[in-house]
Amino acid sequence: MPSDTANGLQIDRLEDGQDSAWDGFVTAHPKATFFHLSGWKAVIEESFGHRCHFLLARQGGAITGVLPLTHVRGRIFGNSLISNGFCVYGGPLTTSAEALAALDAAAIDLARDLRAERVEYRLREPLHPDWPCNRETYVTFRKAIDPDPEKALLAIPRKQRAMVRKGIKRGLEGRIDKDVGQLYPLYAESVRNLGTPVLSRRYFDCLKSVFAESCEVLTVLLDGQPLSSVLSFFFRDEVLPYYGGGCKAARTHAANDFMYWEVMRRACEAGVKTYDFGRSKVGTGSFAFKKHWGFEAEPLYYEHALLKLNEIPEINPLNPKYALMVATWKRLPLLVANRLGPLVSRELA
C-alpha cells in the first residue's frame, strides 16, 4: 500500500496530517457515524497497543471512501481485523460501488498479510448479501427527540417516566465533569457486577483527550456523593451515551434513570435531534431497559469475510462457552477485577 486498481482508484493508508481530510469526508457522508472518525486510531493504538489500519480510497486526488480497521490479535479470542474495534458501528463509507469493492479487496489482502482469521464490518445496514452475517445478536436503539424537554419527557412511557420523576424528587443533580475521575470507578463496579472485564482507565482518559468537546462526562450526585456517571459522544446532531455505570445505591435512588434523562434533557436544550441509546444484546436487561424508554430495536448487521474460520465466532457473554468465566468474574473482589480486567478486555474489541 498504496495500491492502484484498474479503474484508477488508489488505496492509501491514513498518514499523519491527513485527519482533517478524513474527518471532512466522514462528516459529510450521510451514513457516517462517530465511530468512523480518525481519532479512534490514536485512541486505540495509545490505549491498547493494537495497530490500526485506516484505509482511504481516492480517485483523481479526491477521497471516495474510508475504512477504519483495527487489528486485534490475542491468545483468548483470536486474530481479527475489525471495523471498527471497540465500537458498535463501522464498516466502509464510500461514494461508489467501485470504491467499496476496492476497500473490500484491500481489507481482505491486509487480513491475509496479518494472518487474520476474519474481517468484520459492524454495520447499521447490510452491504454484502453474500458475506456471512450475524444479524441476530445485537440491536441498536435510536430515536428523534423533541427540542422541548417537557415534551421529550412526556414522550417517555409512563412507567419509565415515573422512574425519572422519582430521581428528580429525590433531589438528584447532574454535573458535567472535566475528566473521567468520577466515572471510572462507577463504570468499573457496574461491569464487574455484569461479569465483564473492565476496560482500562487509560482508554477513558484517551477518549476524553482525543475527542475533547465531542466527548462529555455527566455524573449524577445526591448530597454531593456520586451515584452514577456516563460518558457520551456527540456527532453532528446526535448524542450517544456510550459508557455508563452506577454504584449499588444508584438503583435505590433511580440514579441511572435520571442520568439518561439528564443527558436527553441537556441534548434537547442544545438542539440535538437524535438520541442514540446504543447497542444491546437481544434478550438482556439492557435491551429491556431501552425498550421501556419507548425506543424501538433496530437490527445491527455484523458482516464477516471468513479467511481461516468456517463460521462466525460467538464472542459475547451469552455464549455458554463463557458462562463459567462470567460467573467467576462476578465474584471477584473489585480491586482484583480492576487489575485483571484490562488485560482481558483489550482483546474484547
Short mmCIF file of N, CA and C in Angstrom, two decimals, residues 4-162:
data_model
loop_
_atom_site.label_atom_id
_atom_site.label_comp_id
_atom_site.label_asym_id
_atom_site.label_seq_id
_atom_site.Cartn_x
_atom_site.Cartn_y
_atom_site.Cartn_z
N ASP A 4 -2.95 0.70 -6.67
CA ASP A 4 -3.86 1.22 -7.69
C ASP A 4 -4.72 0.10 -8.23
N THR A 5 -5.95 0.45 -8.62
CA THR A 5 -6.85 -0.51 -9.23
C THR A 5 -7.00 -0.18 -10.71
N ALA A 6 -7.67 -1.07 -11.42
CA ALA A 6 -7.78 -0.91 -12.87
C ALA A 6 -8.56 0.33 -13.26
N ASN A 7 -9.50 0.78 -12.43
CA ASN A 7 -10.32 1.94 -12.79
C ASN A 7 -9.75 3.26 -12.26
N GLY A 8 -8.49 3.26 -11.87
CA GLY A 8 -7.85 4.49 -11.44
C GLY A 8 -8.00 4.81 -9.97
N LEU A 9 -8.67 3.95 -9.22
CA LEU A 9 -8.78 4.15 -7.77
C LEU A 9 -7.45 3.82 -7.10
N GLN A 10 -7.10 4.60 -6.10
CA GLN A 10 -5.89 4.33 -5.33
C GLN A 10 -6.27 4.13 -3.87
N ILE A 11 -5.70 3.09 -3.27
CA ILE A 11 -5.92 2.80 -1.86
C ILE A 11 -4.69 3.20 -1.07
N ASP A 12 -4.86 4.09 -0.11
CA ASP A 12 -3.78 4.56 0.74
C ASP A 12 -4.13 4.30 2.20
N ARG A 13 -3.13 4.48 3.06
CA ARG A 13 -3.37 4.44 4.49
C ARG A 13 -3.38 5.87 5.04
N LEU A 14 -4.19 6.09 6.05
CA LEU A 14 -4.23 7.40 6.70
C LEU A 14 -2.88 7.70 7.32
N GLU A 15 -2.30 8.82 6.95
CA GLU A 15 -1.00 9.24 7.47
C GLU A 15 -1.17 10.48 8.33
N ASP A 16 -0.13 10.80 9.09
CA ASP A 16 -0.15 12.00 9.93
C ASP A 16 -0.43 13.22 9.06
N GLY A 17 -1.27 14.10 9.56
CA GLY A 17 -1.59 15.31 8.84
C GLY A 17 -2.79 15.19 7.92
N GLN A 18 -3.36 13.98 7.80
CA GLN A 18 -4.50 13.77 6.91
C GLN A 18 -5.82 13.65 7.66
N ASP A 19 -5.80 13.83 8.97
CA ASP A 19 -7.01 13.63 9.77
C ASP A 19 -8.14 14.55 9.35
N SER A 20 -7.84 15.80 9.05
CA SER A 20 -8.91 16.75 8.71
C SER A 20 -9.60 16.36 7.42
N ALA A 21 -8.84 15.86 6.44
CA ALA A 21 -9.44 15.43 5.18
C ALA A 21 -10.31 14.20 5.41
N TRP A 22 -9.80 13.25 6.20
CA TRP A 22 -10.59 12.05 6.54
C TRP A 22 -11.89 12.46 7.22
N ASP A 23 -11.78 13.28 8.28
CA ASP A 23 -12.96 13.65 9.05
C ASP A 23 -13.92 14.52 8.25
N GLY A 24 -13.39 15.31 7.31
CA GLY A 24 -14.27 16.08 6.44
C GLY A 24 -15.13 15.19 5.58
N PHE A 25 -14.53 14.12 5.07
CA PHE A 25 -15.30 13.15 4.28
C PHE A 25 -16.35 12.46 5.15
N VAL A 26 -15.93 12.04 6.36
CA VAL A 26 -16.85 11.34 7.26
C VAL A 26 -18.02 12.24 7.64
N THR A 27 -17.74 13.46 8.03
CA THR A 27 -18.79 14.37 8.49
C THR A 27 -19.81 14.64 7.39
N ALA A 28 -19.36 14.65 6.13
CA ALA A 28 -20.26 14.94 5.01
C ALA A 28 -21.03 13.71 4.53
N HIS A 29 -20.60 12.52 4.92
CA HIS A 29 -21.23 11.31 4.40
C HIS A 29 -22.53 11.01 5.16
N PRO A 30 -23.62 10.78 4.47
CA PRO A 30 -24.92 10.61 5.16
C PRO A 30 -25.00 9.39 6.06
N LYS A 31 -24.18 8.37 5.83
CA LYS A 31 -24.25 7.14 6.62
C LYS A 31 -23.11 7.01 7.64
N ALA A 32 -22.38 8.11 7.82
CA ALA A 32 -21.26 8.09 8.75
C ALA A 32 -21.73 8.05 10.19
N THR A 33 -20.85 7.56 11.06
CA THR A 33 -21.11 7.55 12.50
C THR A 33 -19.91 8.12 13.23
N PHE A 34 -20.08 8.36 14.50
CA PHE A 34 -18.97 8.84 15.33
C PHE A 34 -17.79 7.88 15.28
N PHE A 35 -18.07 6.61 15.05
CA PHE A 35 -17.03 5.58 15.12
C PHE A 35 -16.20 5.48 13.84
N HIS A 36 -16.51 6.33 12.87
CA HIS A 36 -15.68 6.41 11.66
C HIS A 36 -14.63 7.50 11.76
N LEU A 37 -14.66 8.32 12.79
CA LEU A 37 -13.74 9.44 12.90
C LEU A 37 -12.30 8.99 13.07
N SER A 38 -11.39 9.80 12.57
CA SER A 38 -9.96 9.43 12.58
C SER A 38 -9.39 9.32 13.99
N GLY A 39 -9.99 10.01 14.95
CA GLY A 39 -9.46 9.99 16.31
C GLY A 39 -9.40 8.62 16.94
N TRP A 40 -10.22 7.69 16.45
CA TRP A 40 -10.20 6.33 17.01
C TRP A 40 -8.85 5.66 16.80
N LYS A 41 -8.15 6.01 15.76
CA LYS A 41 -6.84 5.41 15.51
C LYS A 41 -5.88 5.72 16.66
N ALA A 42 -5.82 6.98 17.06
CA ALA A 42 -4.94 7.37 18.16
C ALA A 42 -5.41 6.76 19.47
N VAL A 43 -6.72 6.77 19.71
CA VAL A 43 -7.27 6.24 20.96
C VAL A 43 -6.93 4.76 21.11
N ILE A 44 -7.17 3.98 20.09
CA ILE A 44 -6.97 2.53 20.19
C ILE A 44 -5.49 2.18 20.26
N GLU A 45 -4.67 2.82 19.44
CA GLU A 45 -3.25 2.50 19.46
C GLU A 45 -2.60 2.91 20.78
N GLU A 46 -2.97 4.06 21.32
CA GLU A 46 -2.37 4.52 22.56
C GLU A 46 -2.91 3.77 23.78
N SER A 47 -4.18 3.36 23.74
CA SER A 47 -4.80 2.72 24.90
C SER A 47 -4.50 1.23 24.99
N PHE A 48 -4.48 0.55 23.84
CA PHE A 48 -4.40 -0.91 23.85
C PHE A 48 -3.18 -1.47 23.14
N GLY A 49 -2.50 -0.65 22.36
CA GLY A 49 -1.34 -1.14 21.62
C GLY A 49 -1.70 -1.90 20.36
N HIS A 50 -2.98 -1.93 19.98
CA HIS A 50 -3.37 -2.57 18.73
C HIS A 50 -3.01 -1.67 17.56
N ARG A 51 -2.59 -2.26 16.47
CA ARG A 51 -2.28 -1.49 15.27
C ARG A 51 -3.57 -1.23 14.49
N CYS A 52 -3.79 0.02 14.13
CA CYS A 52 -4.94 0.39 13.31
C CYS A 52 -4.50 0.67 11.88
N HIS A 53 -5.29 0.23 10.94
CA HIS A 53 -5.04 0.45 9.52
C HIS A 53 -6.25 1.17 8.96
N PHE A 54 -6.17 2.47 8.85
CA PHE A 54 -7.28 3.27 8.34
C PHE A 54 -7.04 3.51 6.86
N LEU A 55 -7.89 2.92 6.03
CA LEU A 55 -7.69 2.92 4.58
C LEU A 55 -8.54 3.98 3.90
N LEU A 56 -7.94 4.64 2.89
CA LEU A 56 -8.65 5.62 2.08
C LEU A 56 -8.67 5.18 0.63
N ALA A 57 -9.81 5.37 -0.02
CA ALA A 57 -9.89 5.20 -1.47
C ALA A 57 -9.90 6.60 -2.10
N ARG A 58 -9.07 6.79 -3.12
CA ARG A 58 -9.00 8.07 -3.81
C ARG A 58 -9.15 7.86 -5.30
N GLN A 59 -9.76 8.86 -5.94
CA GLN A 59 -9.83 8.86 -7.39
C GLN A 59 -9.66 10.30 -7.86
N GLY A 60 -8.64 10.50 -8.68
CA GLY A 60 -8.35 11.85 -9.12
C GLY A 60 -7.99 12.77 -7.98
N GLY A 61 -7.40 12.22 -6.94
CA GLY A 61 -7.00 13.01 -5.77
C GLY A 61 -8.08 13.20 -4.73
N ALA A 62 -9.34 12.93 -5.09
CA ALA A 62 -10.45 13.11 -4.15
C ALA A 62 -10.73 11.82 -3.39
N ILE A 63 -11.06 11.96 -2.10
CA ILE A 63 -11.43 10.79 -1.30
C ILE A 63 -12.80 10.30 -1.73
N THR A 64 -12.88 8.99 -2.04
CA THR A 64 -14.16 8.39 -2.43
C THR A 64 -14.59 7.29 -1.45
N GLY A 65 -13.79 7.04 -0.43
CA GLY A 65 -14.16 6.04 0.56
C GLY A 65 -13.15 5.97 1.69
N VAL A 66 -13.62 5.57 2.86
CA VAL A 66 -12.75 5.36 4.02
C VAL A 66 -13.17 4.06 4.70
N LEU A 67 -12.21 3.42 5.35
CA LEU A 67 -12.46 2.18 6.07
C LEU A 67 -11.53 2.09 7.28
N PRO A 68 -12.05 2.36 8.50
CA PRO A 68 -11.22 2.22 9.71
C PRO A 68 -11.14 0.76 10.14
N LEU A 69 -9.92 0.24 10.28
CA LEU A 69 -9.72 -1.16 10.65
C LEU A 69 -8.80 -1.25 11.86
N THR A 70 -9.17 -2.10 12.80
CA THR A 70 -8.35 -2.37 13.98
C THR A 70 -7.92 -3.83 13.96
N HIS A 71 -6.60 -4.04 14.08
CA HIS A 71 -6.08 -5.40 14.11
C HIS A 71 -5.99 -5.85 15.56
N VAL A 72 -6.80 -6.83 15.93
CA VAL A 72 -6.85 -7.35 17.29
C VAL A 72 -6.35 -8.78 17.28
N ARG A 73 -5.21 -8.98 17.91
CA ARG A 73 -4.62 -10.32 17.95
C ARG A 73 -4.38 -10.69 19.41
N GLY A 74 -4.99 -11.79 19.85
CA GLY A 74 -4.84 -12.19 21.23
C GLY A 74 -4.88 -13.70 21.39
N ARG A 75 -4.52 -14.15 22.56
CA ARG A 75 -4.47 -15.58 22.84
C ARG A 75 -5.85 -16.17 23.13
N ILE A 76 -6.78 -15.33 23.59
CA ILE A 76 -8.08 -15.85 24.00
C ILE A 76 -9.08 -15.83 22.86
N PHE A 77 -9.16 -14.70 22.15
CA PHE A 77 -10.24 -14.51 21.19
C PHE A 77 -9.78 -14.43 19.73
N GLY A 78 -8.53 -14.79 19.47
CA GLY A 78 -8.11 -14.94 18.09
C GLY A 78 -7.53 -13.69 17.44
N ASN A 79 -7.41 -13.77 16.12
CA ASN A 79 -6.73 -12.77 15.31
C ASN A 79 -7.72 -12.21 14.29
N SER A 80 -8.13 -10.95 14.47
CA SER A 80 -9.20 -10.39 13.64
C SER A 80 -8.86 -8.98 13.18
N LEU A 81 -9.48 -8.59 12.09
CA LEU A 81 -9.41 -7.24 11.56
C LEU A 81 -10.83 -6.69 11.60
N ILE A 82 -11.06 -5.68 12.45
CA ILE A 82 -12.42 -5.26 12.78
C ILE A 82 -12.64 -3.79 12.43
N SER A 83 -13.79 -3.51 11.84
CA SER A 83 -14.21 -2.13 11.58
C SER A 83 -15.54 -1.86 12.28
N ASN A 84 -15.47 -1.19 13.40
CA ASN A 84 -14.24 -0.67 13.97
C ASN A 84 -14.09 -1.20 15.38
N GLY A 85 -12.87 -1.47 15.79
CA GLY A 85 -12.62 -2.05 17.08
C GLY A 85 -13.08 -1.17 18.23
N PHE A 86 -13.66 -1.80 19.27
CA PHE A 86 -14.17 -1.13 20.47
C PHE A 86 -15.33 -0.19 20.15
N CYS A 87 -15.93 -0.38 19.00
CA CYS A 87 -17.05 0.45 18.54
C CYS A 87 -18.22 -0.44 18.16
N VAL A 88 -19.42 0.13 18.18
CA VAL A 88 -20.61 -0.65 17.84
C VAL A 88 -20.98 -0.53 16.37
N TYR A 89 -20.49 0.53 15.70
CA TYR A 89 -20.72 0.70 14.27
C TYR A 89 -19.37 0.81 13.57
N GLY A 90 -19.41 0.73 12.25
CA GLY A 90 -18.18 0.87 11.48
C GLY A 90 -18.41 0.49 10.04
N GLY A 91 -17.43 -0.18 9.45
CA GLY A 91 -17.54 -0.58 8.06
C GLY A 91 -17.14 0.53 7.11
N PRO A 92 -17.10 0.24 5.82
CA PRO A 92 -16.66 1.23 4.85
C PRO A 92 -17.72 2.29 4.57
N LEU A 93 -17.26 3.51 4.35
CA LEU A 93 -18.10 4.59 3.84
C LEU A 93 -17.58 4.94 2.45
N THR A 94 -18.42 4.89 1.46
CA THR A 94 -17.96 5.14 0.09
C THR A 94 -18.99 5.95 -0.68
N THR A 95 -18.52 6.50 -1.82
CA THR A 95 -19.41 7.22 -2.72
C THR A 95 -19.67 6.45 -4.00
N SER A 96 -19.11 5.26 -4.12
CA SER A 96 -19.31 4.47 -5.34
C SER A 96 -19.11 3.00 -5.05
N ALA A 97 -19.71 2.16 -5.90
CA ALA A 97 -19.53 0.71 -5.79
C ALA A 97 -18.09 0.33 -6.03
N GLU A 98 -17.41 1.08 -6.90
CA GLU A 98 -16.00 0.78 -7.20
C GLU A 98 -15.13 1.01 -5.97
N ALA A 99 -15.39 2.08 -5.25
CA ALA A 99 -14.61 2.35 -4.04
C ALA A 99 -14.85 1.29 -2.98
N LEU A 100 -16.11 0.85 -2.85
CA LEU A 100 -16.43 -0.21 -1.89
C LEU A 100 -15.69 -1.49 -2.25
N ALA A 101 -15.71 -1.88 -3.51
CA ALA A 101 -15.03 -3.10 -3.93
C ALA A 101 -13.53 -3.01 -3.69
N ALA A 102 -12.96 -1.83 -3.96
CA ALA A 102 -11.52 -1.66 -3.77
C ALA A 102 -11.14 -1.73 -2.30
N LEU A 103 -11.95 -1.14 -1.43
CA LEU A 103 -11.66 -1.18 0.01
C LEU A 103 -11.86 -2.60 0.56
N ASP A 104 -12.90 -3.29 0.09
CA ASP A 104 -13.09 -4.69 0.49
C ASP A 104 -11.87 -5.53 0.15
N ALA A 105 -11.41 -5.39 -1.10
CA ALA A 105 -10.26 -6.18 -1.55
C ALA A 105 -9.01 -5.85 -0.75
N ALA A 106 -8.82 -4.55 -0.46
CA ALA A 106 -7.65 -4.13 0.32
C ALA A 106 -7.71 -4.68 1.73
N ALA A 107 -8.91 -4.67 2.33
CA ALA A 107 -9.06 -5.19 3.69
C ALA A 107 -8.77 -6.68 3.75
N ILE A 108 -9.25 -7.43 2.78
CA ILE A 108 -9.02 -8.88 2.76
C ILE A 108 -7.56 -9.19 2.49
N ASP A 109 -6.93 -8.44 1.60
CA ASP A 109 -5.49 -8.64 1.36
C ASP A 109 -4.69 -8.34 2.62
N LEU A 110 -5.05 -7.26 3.30
CA LEU A 110 -4.36 -6.90 4.53
C LEU A 110 -4.55 -7.99 5.59
N ALA A 111 -5.76 -8.51 5.71
CA ALA A 111 -6.03 -9.57 6.68
C ALA A 111 -5.17 -10.80 6.40
N ARG A 112 -5.03 -11.13 5.14
CA ARG A 112 -4.17 -12.27 4.79
C ARG A 112 -2.72 -11.99 5.17
N ASP A 113 -2.24 -10.78 4.91
CA ASP A 113 -0.87 -10.42 5.28
C ASP A 113 -0.66 -10.50 6.79
N LEU A 114 -1.70 -10.17 7.54
CA LEU A 114 -1.62 -10.19 9.01
C LEU A 114 -1.96 -11.55 9.59
N ARG A 115 -2.28 -12.50 8.72
CA ARG A 115 -2.67 -13.85 9.12
C ARG A 115 -3.91 -13.84 10.00
N ALA A 116 -4.78 -12.87 9.74
CA ALA A 116 -6.03 -12.77 10.50
C ALA A 116 -6.99 -13.86 10.06
N GLU A 117 -7.86 -14.23 10.98
CA GLU A 117 -8.84 -15.28 10.71
C GLU A 117 -10.10 -14.75 10.03
N ARG A 118 -10.34 -13.44 10.17
CA ARG A 118 -11.57 -12.88 9.63
C ARG A 118 -11.47 -11.37 9.54
N VAL A 119 -12.33 -10.80 8.69
CA VAL A 119 -12.57 -9.37 8.65
C VAL A 119 -14.01 -9.15 9.08
N GLU A 120 -14.24 -8.20 9.97
CA GLU A 120 -15.60 -7.95 10.47
C GLU A 120 -15.98 -6.49 10.23
N TYR A 121 -17.14 -6.28 9.63
CA TYR A 121 -17.73 -4.95 9.46
C TYR A 121 -18.95 -4.85 10.38
N ARG A 122 -19.02 -3.79 11.19
CA ARG A 122 -20.14 -3.58 12.10
C ARG A 122 -21.05 -2.51 11.51
N LEU A 123 -22.18 -2.93 10.97
CA LEU A 123 -22.99 -2.08 10.12
C LEU A 123 -24.40 -1.88 10.66
N ARG A 124 -24.96 -0.71 10.36
CA ARG A 124 -26.37 -0.47 10.66
C ARG A 124 -27.26 -0.90 9.51
N GLU A 125 -26.67 -1.07 8.33
CA GLU A 125 -27.40 -1.57 7.17
C GLU A 125 -26.51 -2.59 6.46
N PRO A 126 -27.08 -3.66 5.91
CA PRO A 126 -26.25 -4.67 5.25
C PRO A 126 -25.61 -4.12 3.97
N LEU A 127 -24.40 -4.60 3.69
CA LEU A 127 -23.68 -4.18 2.49
C LEU A 127 -23.41 -5.32 1.52
N HIS A 128 -23.23 -6.54 2.06
CA HIS A 128 -22.79 -7.66 1.24
C HIS A 128 -23.72 -8.86 1.43
N PRO A 129 -24.66 -9.07 0.56
CA PRO A 129 -25.59 -10.20 0.71
C PRO A 129 -24.89 -11.56 0.73
N ASP A 130 -23.69 -11.64 0.16
CA ASP A 130 -23.00 -12.92 0.06
C ASP A 130 -22.02 -13.16 1.21
N TRP A 131 -21.87 -12.22 2.13
CA TRP A 131 -20.98 -12.42 3.27
C TRP A 131 -21.75 -13.03 4.44
N PRO A 132 -21.14 -13.95 5.20
CA PRO A 132 -21.79 -14.41 6.43
C PRO A 132 -22.09 -13.23 7.33
N CYS A 133 -23.27 -13.21 7.94
CA CYS A 133 -23.71 -12.04 8.70
C CYS A 133 -24.40 -12.46 9.99
N ASN A 134 -23.98 -11.86 11.09
CA ASN A 134 -24.68 -12.02 12.37
C ASN A 134 -25.65 -10.85 12.50
N ARG A 135 -26.92 -11.13 12.34
CA ARG A 135 -27.95 -10.10 12.47
C ARG A 135 -28.92 -10.43 13.59
N GLU A 136 -28.60 -11.43 14.41
CA GLU A 136 -29.49 -11.87 15.47
C GLU A 136 -29.06 -11.42 16.86
N THR A 137 -27.76 -11.18 17.06
CA THR A 137 -27.26 -10.95 18.42
C THR A 137 -27.47 -9.53 18.91
N TYR A 138 -27.20 -8.54 18.05
CA TYR A 138 -27.17 -7.15 18.50
C TYR A 138 -28.22 -6.29 17.81
N VAL A 139 -28.74 -5.34 18.58
CA VAL A 139 -29.63 -4.32 18.04
C VAL A 139 -29.15 -2.97 18.56
N THR A 140 -29.62 -1.92 17.91
CA THR A 140 -29.37 -0.57 18.41
C THR A 140 -30.69 0.13 18.62
N PHE A 141 -30.66 1.19 19.42
CA PHE A 141 -31.86 1.95 19.76
C PHE A 141 -31.61 3.42 19.47
N ARG A 142 -32.33 3.97 18.51
CA ARG A 142 -32.17 5.36 18.12
C ARG A 142 -33.55 6.00 18.00
N LYS A 143 -33.63 7.28 18.37
CA LYS A 143 -34.92 7.95 18.35
C LYS A 143 -34.75 9.45 18.23
N ALA A 144 -35.61 10.09 17.45
CA ALA A 144 -35.65 11.55 17.39
C ALA A 144 -36.21 12.08 18.71
N ILE A 145 -35.64 13.18 19.20
CA ILE A 145 -36.10 13.76 20.46
C ILE A 145 -36.63 15.17 20.19
N ASP A 146 -37.66 15.54 20.95
CA ASP A 146 -38.28 16.85 20.79
C ASP A 146 -37.36 17.93 21.35
N PRO A 147 -37.27 19.09 20.72
CA PRO A 147 -36.43 20.16 21.27
C PRO A 147 -36.94 20.72 22.59
N ASP A 148 -38.21 20.48 22.90
CA ASP A 148 -38.78 20.92 24.17
C ASP A 148 -38.61 19.82 25.20
N PRO A 149 -37.80 20.03 26.26
CA PRO A 149 -37.58 18.96 27.25
C PRO A 149 -38.86 18.42 27.88
N GLU A 150 -39.85 19.28 28.09
CA GLU A 150 -41.10 18.80 28.69
C GLU A 150 -41.81 17.81 27.76
N LYS A 151 -41.82 18.12 26.48
CA LYS A 151 -42.43 17.21 25.51
C LYS A 151 -41.61 15.93 25.39
N ALA A 152 -40.27 16.04 25.47
CA ALA A 152 -39.41 14.86 25.42
C ALA A 152 -39.67 13.96 26.62
N LEU A 153 -39.91 14.57 27.79
CA LEU A 153 -40.20 13.78 28.98
C LEU A 153 -41.54 13.06 28.85
N LEU A 154 -42.54 13.76 28.32
CA LEU A 154 -43.86 13.16 28.16
C LEU A 154 -43.86 12.05 27.11
N ALA A 155 -42.87 12.05 26.22
CA ALA A 155 -42.78 11.00 25.20
C ALA A 155 -42.24 9.69 25.77
N ILE A 156 -41.67 9.74 26.97
CA ILE A 156 -41.19 8.53 27.63
C ILE A 156 -42.39 7.78 28.21
N PRO A 157 -42.52 6.48 27.99
CA PRO A 157 -43.66 5.72 28.52
C PRO A 157 -43.84 5.93 30.03
N ARG A 158 -45.07 5.80 30.47
CA ARG A 158 -45.47 6.21 31.82
C ARG A 158 -44.61 5.60 32.93
N LYS A 159 -44.41 4.29 32.89
CA LYS A 159 -43.67 3.65 33.99
C LYS A 159 -42.22 4.12 34.05
N GLN A 160 -41.60 4.27 32.89
CA GLN A 160 -40.23 4.74 32.90
C GLN A 160 -40.17 6.22 33.27
N ARG A 161 -41.16 6.99 32.84
CA ARG A 161 -41.22 8.41 33.20
C ARG A 161 -41.34 8.56 34.71
N ALA A 162 -42.07 7.64 35.34
CA ALA A 162 -42.20 7.68 36.81
C ALA A 162 -40.84 7.47 37.49
#
